[in-house]
Amino acid sequence: MKILVVGSGGREHAIIKKISESPRVKEIYAAPGNGGIADIATLVDIKADEIEKLACFVYERGIDLTIVGPEAPLAEGITEAFEERHLRIFGPSKEASRLEASKIFTKEICKKYNIPTAGFEVFDEPQKAMDYIERAEKPQVVKADGLAGGKGVVVAGDKVEAKEAVRAMMIEKQFGDAGLKVMIEERLYGEEASILVLSDGENIYPLASSQDHKQIYDEDRGPNTGGMGAYSPAPIITDTMYQRIIAEIITPTVFAMKEEGCPYKGVLYAGVMITEEGPMLLEYNVRFGDPETQAVLPRMKSDLIEAIEAVIDGRLNELKVEWDERSCVCVVLASGGYPAGYEKGKTISGLDKVKKLKDIAVYHAGTKKEDGKVYTSGGRVLGVTALDKDITGAIDKVYKAIKLISFDKMYYRTDIGQKAVKRVKS
Ligand code: AMP
Ligand code: GLY
């Protein structure tokens, strides 16, 4: 098979590495890819949201299957554009992608189908939002309705901060049209986990659990980022808890989407808060998580292509995925300054040394390769991943590997996986 993977992050690198191990895959293309993906796939100079160009490329090259990494092309209808041309593609339709593209759509679904989530109000006028915050008795979370690259959520410490978020989103239009409407949500307390499931519109197939680390600094301090590290499995997700999440959140959502006339076909990622009252939905993403994928896919023993084809063909009830019992930890190495401003073009050294280590993989995100050298080109630069028999072993291994890598102003969290260690020990 010839495969095109759309996207350029660590997630796409992990997907490409995984499918490159499939005996069915002969050629892999990545649009636009990155400096690490370049080692195992042919890079195509088309951006992820250039849907028409991508469709033409796939048609001309006779690509058998396109796998979409990021949410933006899905929200813009890449799936429909490909299907109209009879091109095979993995990713939900534009209508189904509203689960990520519109937080308000998702909340309405939750309300209608009784899916547990935080209470919320929607505002399209800044003054009304400010008045609501002033009157609120409990802490609030301010969210831009549309896509904001994972940065459109402010978990406000107090009313001043909440109002500041409303001002930035609605008046200063920090996220453009994505912040024209905001949602103000009751703050939930508990531990978060990421649940990735496959859905063919009818059946679901749960993948391994994982946990992200969204905040930039250790101990979950500082502003949210796209994700600073992840591990899988997440011990907080016991079998019983997983079953509750499937029964109370995922199954009703997949049912709802079918009822609403937009069946969900693809990978569905539920961000869940495990509260004292049980699991509550924080958000849906309509794609693989980044960096969760870098921690989940190395544990998948079965062929990812088989799983993807089962989704497309509506045969998920026949799928069986085998997992590596070991733990996997991924630590993101970022450019100093991220998630705010940062410099690019720094030379990355040490990658050759890490390549020789067993059970370690380095997934590139913001990198560029020129004349055989690798340079930083984004905020999240690399995701270093280790597999080991348990979480403590994987953490030791990953931080040892990181010591070998360097670039100017490199920054990473030093506590990835510690929540899991505490839970396993207690
Ligand atoms: P979202 O993009 O909606 O998942 O929000 C990003 C992050 O903000 C989540 O992963 C949580 O860490 C935090 N968050 C979002 N909503 C809430 C909430 N209602 N209560 C507490 N934290 C939240
Ligand atoms: N890890 C967060 C995300 O993929 O959105």
Coordinates of C-alpha atoms and ligand atoms in Angstrom, one line a residue:
M1 CA 0.0 0.0 0.0
K2 CA 0.9 3.6 -0.5
I3 CA 0.0 5.8 2.4
L4 CA -0.1 9.6 2.9
V5 CA 0.0 11.0 6.5
V6 CA -1.2 14.6 6.8
G7 CA 0.5 16.7 9.5
S8 CA 3.9 17.5 10.8
G9 CA 4.1 16.8 14.6
G10 CA 5.3 14.2 17.0
R11 CA 2.0 12.4 16.7
E12 CA 2.4 12.1 12.9
H13 CA 6.0 10.8 13.4
A14 CA 4.7 8.1 15.8
I15 CA 1.9 7.1 13.4
I16 CA 4.4 6.9 10.5
K17 CA 6.9 4.9 12.5
K18 CA 4.1 2.5 13.5
I19 CA 2.7 2.0 10.0
S20 CA 6.2 1.7 8.5
E21 CA 6.3 -1.6 10.5
S22 CA 3.3 -3.0 8.7
P23 CA 4.1 -5.6 6.1
R24 CA 1.3 -4.2 4.0
V25 CA 2.9 -0.7 3.7
K26 CA 5.3 -0.2 0.8
E27 CA 5.6 3.6 0.5
I28 CA 4.8 6.4 2.9
Y29 CA 4.4 10.1 2.1
A30 CA 4.0 12.9 4.7
A31 CA 2.5 16.3 4.1
P32 CA 4.3 18.4 5.1
G33 CA 6.2 16.2 7.7
N34 CA 9.3 17.2 9.6
G35 CA 13.0 16.6 10.0
G36 CA 12.6 13.2 11.7
I37 CA 9.8 12.0 9.5
A38 CA 12.1 12.6 6.5
D39 CA 14.1 9.6 7.6
I40 CA 11.2 7.1 7.0
A41 CA 8.8 8.9 4.6
T42 CA 8.9 11.1 1.5
L43 CA 8.1 14.7 2.5
V44 CA 5.6 16.4 0.3
D45 CA 5.6 20.2 0.3
I46 CA 1.8 20.7 0.9
K47 CA 0.4 22.1 4.1
A48 CA -2.1 20.1 6.2
D49 CA -4.9 22.4 5.4
E50 CA -4.4 22.6 1.6
I51 CA -7.2 20.1 1.0
E52 CA -7.5 20.5 -2.8
K53 CA -3.7 20.1 -3.3
L54 CA -3.6 17.1 -1.1
A55 CA -6.5 15.4 -3.0
C56 CA -4.7 16.1 -6.3
F57 CA -1.5 14.6 -5.0
V58 CA -3.2 11.5 -3.7
Y59 CA -5.1 11.0 -7.0
E60 CA -2.0 11.5 -9.2
R61 CA 0.3 9.3 -7.1
G62 CA -2.3 6.5 -6.7
I63 CA -2.1 6.7 -2.9
D64 CA -4.3 3.9 -1.3
L65 CA -5.0 5.5 2.0
T66 CA -4.7 8.9 3.7
I67 CA -4.4 9.3 7.5
V68 CA -5.2 12.7 8.9
G69 CA -3.2 13.8 12.0
P70 CA -4.4 17.2 13.0
E71 CA -7.9 18.6 13.6
A72 CA -7.9 21.6 11.3
P73 CA -8.3 19.8 7.9
L74 CA -10.9 17.5 9.4
A75 CA -12.9 20.5 10.6
E76 CA -12.6 22.0 7.1
G77 CA -14.0 18.9 5.4
I78 CA -11.0 17.0 4.1
T79 CA -12.8 13.7 4.6
E80 CA -15.8 14.7 2.4
A81 CA -13.5 16.2 -0.2
F82 CA -11.6 12.9 -0.5
E83 CA -14.7 10.7 -0.4
E84 CA -16.3 12.7 -3.2
R85 CA -13.3 11.7 -5.3
H86 CA -13.5 8.1 -4.1
L87 CA -10.2 8.5 -2.2
R88 CA -9.8 6.4 0.9
I89 CA -9.3 8.5 4.0
F90 CA -9.1 8.0 7.8
G91 CA -10.8 10.7 9.8
P92 CA -14.2 11.9 10.8
S93 CA -16.4 14.1 8.6
K94 CA -16.7 17.8 9.0
E95 CA -20.0 17.5 10.7
A96 CA -18.7 14.9 13.1
S97 CA -15.5 17.0 13.7
R98 CA -17.7 19.6 15.5
L99 CA -17.0 17.5 18.6
E100 CA -13.7 19.2 18.6
A101 CA -14.3 22.3 16.4
S102 CA -17.2 23.6 18.5
K103 CA -17.1 23.2 22.3
I104 CA -20.6 24.5 22.4
F105 CA -21.8 21.7 20.0
T106 CA -20.3 19.1 22.3
K107 CA -21.9 20.6 25.4
E108 CA -25.3 20.6 23.7
I109 CA -24.8 16.9 22.8
C110 CA -23.8 16.2 26.5
K111 CA -26.9 18.0 27.7
K112 CA -29.3 16.2 25.3
Y113 CA -27.8 12.7 25.8
N114 CA -27.1 13.0 29.5
I115 CA -23.3 12.7 29.3
P116 CA -21.6 13.8 32.5
T117 CA -19.7 17.1 32.1
A118 CA -19.2 20.5 33.9
G119 CA -22.1 22.9 34.0
F120 CA -21.7 25.8 31.5
E121 CA -23.1 29.0 30.0
V122 CA -22.4 30.4 26.5
F123 CA -21.9 34.1 25.8
D124 CA -21.6 36.1 22.6
E125 CA -21.3 39.5 24.4
P126 CA -18.3 40.3 26.5
Q127 CA -20.2 42.4 29.1
K128 CA -22.7 39.6 29.8
A129 CA -19.8 37.1 30.3
M130 CA -18.1 39.6 32.7
D131 CA -21.3 40.1 34.7
Y132 CA -21.7 36.3 34.9
I133 CA -18.2 35.9 36.2
E134 CA -18.8 38.6 38.8
R135 CA -21.9 36.9 40.1
A136 CA -20.4 33.3 40.1
E137 CA -19.9 31.7 43.4
K138 CA -17.5 29.0 42.3
P139 CA -14.2 29.1 40.3
Q140 CA -14.7 29.2 36.5
V141 CA -13.0 28.1 33.4
V142 CA -13.2 30.3 30.3
K143 CA -13.1 28.6 26.9
A144 CA -13.1 30.0 23.3
D145 CA -15.8 28.1 21.3
G146 CA -13.6 27.3 18.3
L147 CA -10.2 25.8 17.5
A148 CA -7.3 27.6 19.3
G149 CA -4.5 25.2 19.0
G150 CA -5.1 23.8 22.5
K151 CA -4.6 27.2 24.0
G152 CA -8.1 28.5 24.1
V153 CA -8.9 27.4 27.7
V154 CA -8.1 29.5 30.8
V155 CA -8.6 27.8 34.2
A156 CA -9.0 31.0 36.1
G157 CA -7.5 31.4 39.6
D158 CA -9.9 34.3 40.4
K159 CA -12.5 36.6 38.9
V160 CA -9.8 39.1 37.6
E161 CA -8.1 36.3 35.6
A162 CA -11.4 35.0 34.3
K163 CA -12.4 38.5 33.1
E164 CA -9.0 39.0 31.6
A165 CA -9.5 35.8 29.6
V166 CA -12.9 37.0 28.3
R167 CA -11.3 40.3 27.3
A168 CA -8.4 38.6 25.4
M169 CA -10.8 36.2 23.6
M170 CA -13.8 38.4 22.9
I171 CA -12.5 42.0 22.7
E172 CA -8.8 41.6 21.7
K173 CA -9.7 38.5 19.5
Q174 CA -6.6 36.6 20.5
F175 CA -7.9 33.5 18.7
G176 CA -9.7 35.4 15.9
D177 CA -13.3 34.2 15.2
A178 CA -12.7 31.1 17.4
G179 CA -13.3 33.4 20.4
L180 CA -16.4 35.3 19.2
K181 CA -18.4 33.0 21.5
V182 CA -17.1 31.9 24.8
M183 CA -18.2 29.2 27.2
I184 CA -17.8 29.7 30.9
E185 CA -17.7 26.4 32.7
E186 CA -17.7 25.3 36.3
R187 CA -14.3 24.2 37.4
L188 CA -13.9 20.5 38.0
Y189 CA -11.4 18.9 40.4
G190 CA -9.6 15.6 40.1
E191 CA -7.1 13.8 37.9
E192 CA -7.2 13.9 34.1
A193 CA -6.8 11.1 31.7
S194 CA -6.9 10.7 27.9
I195 CA -9.1 8.0 26.5
L196 CA -8.6 7.1 22.8
V197 CA -11.1 4.9 21.1
L198 CA -11.8 3.9 17.5
S199 CA -15.3 4.3 16.3
D200 CA -16.7 3.1 13.0
G201 CA -20.0 5.0 13.5
E202 CA -21.6 2.1 15.2
N203 CA -19.0 0.0 17.1
I204 CA -16.2 1.2 19.3
Y205 CA -12.8 -0.2 20.1
P206 CA -11.0 1.2 23.1
L207 CA -7.2 1.8 22.9
A208 CA -4.7 1.9 25.8
S209 CA -5.3 4.7 28.3
S210 CA -2.8 7.5 28.8
Q211 CA -2.2 10.8 30.6
D212 CA -1.0 14.1 29.2
H213 CA 0.8 16.9 31.1
K214 CA -0.7 20.1 29.7
Q215 CA 0.9 22.8 31.8
I216 CA 4.3 24.1 30.9
Y217 CA 6.0 23.8 34.4
D218 CA 6.5 20.9 36.8
E219 CA 3.7 20.1 39.3
D220 CA 1.2 21.3 36.7
R221 CA 2.0 25.0 37.1
G222 CA 1.9 27.7 34.5
P223 CA -0.1 28.1 31.3
N224 CA -1.5 25.3 29.2
T225 CA 0.5 24.0 26.3
G226 CA -0.2 21.5 23.5
G227 CA 1.1 18.9 25.9
M228 CA 4.5 18.5 27.6
G229 CA 4.6 14.7 28.1
A230 CA 2.5 11.6 28.4
Y231 CA 2.5 8.1 29.6
S232 CA 0.6 4.9 29.0
P233 CA -1.2 3.1 30.6
A234 CA -2.6 5.6 33.1
P235 CA -3.1 3.7 36.4
I236 CA -5.9 6.0 37.4
I237 CA -7.9 4.3 34.7
T238 CA -8.6 0.9 36.3
D239 CA -10.6 -1.6 34.3
T240 CA -13.7 -0.6 36.2
M241 CA -13.1 3.1 35.5
Y242 CA -12.5 2.4 31.8
Q243 CA -15.8 0.5 31.6
R244 CA -17.6 3.5 33.3
I245 CA -16.1 5.9 30.8
I246 CA -17.1 3.8 27.9
A247 CA -20.6 3.3 29.3
E248 CA -21.3 6.8 30.6
I249 CA -19.4 8.9 28.1
I250 CA -18.2 7.2 24.9
T251 CA -21.1 4.9 24.0
P252 CA -23.7 7.6 24.4
T253 CA -21.6 10.0 22.3
V254 CA -21.2 7.6 19.5
F255 CA -25.0 6.8 19.7
A256 CA -25.7 10.6 19.8
M257 CA -23.7 11.3 16.7
K258 CA -25.5 8.6 14.8
E259 CA -28.9 10.0 16.0
E260 CA -27.9 13.5 15.0
G261 CA -27.1 12.3 11.4
C262 CA -23.3 12.6 11.6
P263 CA -22.0 9.2 12.6
Y264 CA -18.5 9.3 14.1
K265 CA -15.8 7.4 12.1
G266 CA -12.3 7.7 13.2
V267 CA -10.3 8.0 16.4
L268 CA -12.1 9.8 19.2
Y269 CA -10.1 11.2 22.0
A270 CA -11.9 12.0 25.2
G271 CA -10.2 14.2 27.8
V272 CA -11.8 13.0 31.0
M273 CA -11.6 14.3 34.6
I274 CA -11.9 11.6 37.2
T275 CA -13.8 13.5 40.0
E276 CA -15.2 12.2 43.3
E277 CA -18.5 11.9 41.6
G278 CA -17.1 9.8 38.7
P279 CA -15.7 10.5 35.2
M280 CA -16.7 13.7 33.6
L281 CA -16.0 14.8 30.0
L282 CA -13.7 17.8 29.7
E283 CA -13.4 17.8 25.9
Y284 CA -13.4 15.7 22.8
N285 CA -10.7 15.7 20.1
V286 CA -11.4 14.2 16.8
R287 CA -7.9 12.8 16.2
F288 CA -5.1 11.1 17.9
G289 CA -3.7 13.0 20.9
D290 CA -0.3 14.7 20.8
P291 CA 1.8 13.6 22.8
E292 CA -0.4 10.7 24.0
T293 CA 0.0 8.9 20.6
Q294 CA 3.8 8.9 21.2
A295 CA 3.2 6.9 24.4
V296 CA 0.3 4.7 23.2
L297 CA 1.4 3.5 19.8
P298 CA 4.8 2.1 20.9
R299 CA 2.7 -0.3 23.1
M300 CA 0.5 -1.4 20.2
K301 CA 1.7 -4.8 18.9
S302 CA -1.0 -5.2 16.3
D303 CA -1.0 -3.6 12.8
L304 CA -2.4 -0.1 13.0
I305 CA -3.3 -0.3 9.3
E306 CA -5.6 -3.2 10.1
A307 CA -7.3 -1.2 12.8
I308 CA -7.7 1.8 10.5
E309 CA -9.2 -0.2 7.7
A310 CA -11.7 -1.8 10.2
V311 CA -12.9 1.7 11.1
I312 CA -13.3 2.7 7.4
D313 CA -15.0 -0.5 6.4
G314 CA -17.3 -0.6 9.5
R315 CA -15.8 -3.9 10.8
L316 CA -14.6 -2.8 14.3
N317 CA -16.6 -5.6 15.9
E318 CA -14.1 -8.0 14.2
L319 CA -10.9 -6.1 15.4
K320 CA -8.6 -7.5 18.1
V321 CA -5.6 -5.3 19.2
E322 CA -2.7 -6.8 21.2
W323 CA -0.8 -4.5 23.6
D324 CA 2.7 -4.6 25.1
E325 CA 2.2 -4.8 28.9
R326 CA 5.1 -2.5 29.5
S327 CA 4.8 1.2 30.4
C328 CA 5.7 3.9 28.0
V329 CA 6.7 7.5 28.8
C330 CA 7.1 10.4 26.4
V331 CA 8.8 13.6 27.5
V332 CA 8.6 16.7 25.2
L333 CA 11.7 18.8 24.7
A334 CA 10.5 22.4 23.9
S335 CA 12.1 25.6 22.8
G336 CA 12.6 28.0 25.8
G337 CA 9.8 30.5 25.9
Y338 CA 7.1 28.1 24.6
P339 CA 4.0 28.4 24.8
A340 CA 4.7 32.1 24.3
G341 CA 7.5 33.4 21.9
Y342 CA 10.6 31.3 21.3
E343 CA 13.5 31.2 18.9
K344 CA 13.9 28.8 16.0
G345 CA 16.8 27.5 14.0
K346 CA 18.9 26.0 16.9
T347 CA 21.1 23.0 16.0
I348 CA 20.0 19.8 17.8
S349 CA 22.9 17.5 18.9
G350 CA 23.0 14.0 20.4
L351 CA 20.3 12.4 18.2
D352 CA 22.8 9.8 16.9
K353 CA 23.7 8.7 20.4
V354 CA 20.1 8.2 21.4
K355 CA 19.3 6.3 18.2
K356 CA 21.5 3.4 19.4
L357 CA 19.6 3.0 22.7
K358 CA 17.2 0.1 23.1
D359 CA 13.5 0.8 23.7
I360 CA 14.0 4.5 23.1
A361 CA 12.4 6.4 20.3
V362 CA 12.7 10.1 19.5
Y363 CA 9.6 11.5 17.7
H364 CA 10.3 14.8 16.0
A365 CA 7.7 17.6 16.2
G366 CA 9.2 21.1 15.4
T367 CA 12.3 20.1 13.5
K368 CA 13.8 20.7 10.1
K369 CA 16.6 18.8 8.4
E370 CA 19.1 20.7 6.2
D371 CA 22.3 19.3 4.9
G372 CA 22.1 16.3 7.2
K373 CA 21.8 18.5 10.3
V374 CA 18.6 18.8 12.4
Y375 CA 17.4 22.3 13.5
T376 CA 14.5 23.4 15.8
S377 CA 11.6 24.9 13.9
G378 CA 8.7 25.0 16.5
G379 CA 7.7 25.2 20.1
R380 CA 7.5 21.5 20.9
V381 CA 10.6 20.2 19.2
L382 CA 11.1 16.5 20.1
G383 CA 9.3 13.8 22.1
V384 CA 11.6 11.3 23.7
T385 CA 9.9 8.0 24.5
A386 CA 11.0 5.0 26.5
L387 CA 9.4 1.6 27.1
D388 CA 10.2 -0.3 30.3
K389 CA 8.7 -3.0 32.5
D390 CA 7.1 -0.4 34.8
I391 CA 6.5 3.3 34.9
T392 CA 9.5 4.0 37.2
G393 CA 11.8 2.2 34.8
A394 CA 10.5 4.0 31.8
I395 CA 10.9 7.4 33.6
D396 CA 14.6 6.6 34.5
K397 CA 15.3 5.5 31.0
V398 CA 13.7 8.4 29.3
Y399 CA 15.5 11.1 31.4
K400 CA 18.8 9.3 30.9
A401 CA 18.3 9.5 27.1
I402 CA 17.3 13.1 27.3
K403 CA 20.7 14.0 28.9
L404 CA 22.3 13.0 25.6
I405 CA 20.3 15.6 23.6
S406 CA 20.8 19.3 23.6
F407 CA 19.9 22.5 21.8
D408 CA 20.2 26.1 22.9
K409 CA 17.4 27.0 25.5
M410 CA 16.0 23.5 25.5
Y411 CA 13.3 23.1 28.1
Y412 CA 11.4 20.1 29.5
R413 CA 9.4 19.1 32.5
T414 CA 11.2 16.9 35.0
D415 CA 8.2 15.3 36.5
I416 CA 6.5 13.5 33.6
G417 CA 4.9 10.3 34.9
Q418 CA 5.2 11.1 38.6
K419 CA 1.5 11.0 39.2
A420 CA 1.4 7.5 38.0
V421 CA 4.4 6.5 40.2
K422 CA 2.5 7.9 43.3
R423 CA -0.6 6.0 42.3
V424 CA 1.2 2.7 41.7
K425 CA 3.0 3.0 45.1
S426 CA -0.1 3.9 47.1
Ligands
AMP1 P1 -9.9 21.4 27.1 O1 -9.3 21.9 25.8 O2 -11.4 21.8 27.2 O3 -9.7 20.0 27.4 O4 -9.2 22.2 28.3 C1 -7.8 22.1 28.4 C2 -7.4 21.8 29.8 O5 -8.0 22.8 30.6 C3 -7.9 20.5 30.3 O6 -7.1 19.4 30.0 C4 -7.9 20.7 31.8 O7 -6.6 20.6 32.3 C5 -8.4 22.2 31.9 N1 -9.8 22.3 32.0 C6 -10.7 22.4 31.0 N2 -12.0 22.4 31.5 C7 -11.9 22.3 32.9 C8 -12.8 22.3 33.9 N3 -14.1 22.4 33.7 N4 -12.3 22.2 35.2 C9 -11.0 22.1 35.4 N5 -10.1 22.1 34.5 C10 -10.5 22.2 33.2
GLY2 N1 -2.6 16.2 24.2 C1 -3.6 17.2 23.9 C2 -4.1 17.1 22.5 O1 -3.7 16.3 21.7 O2 -4.9 17.9 22.2

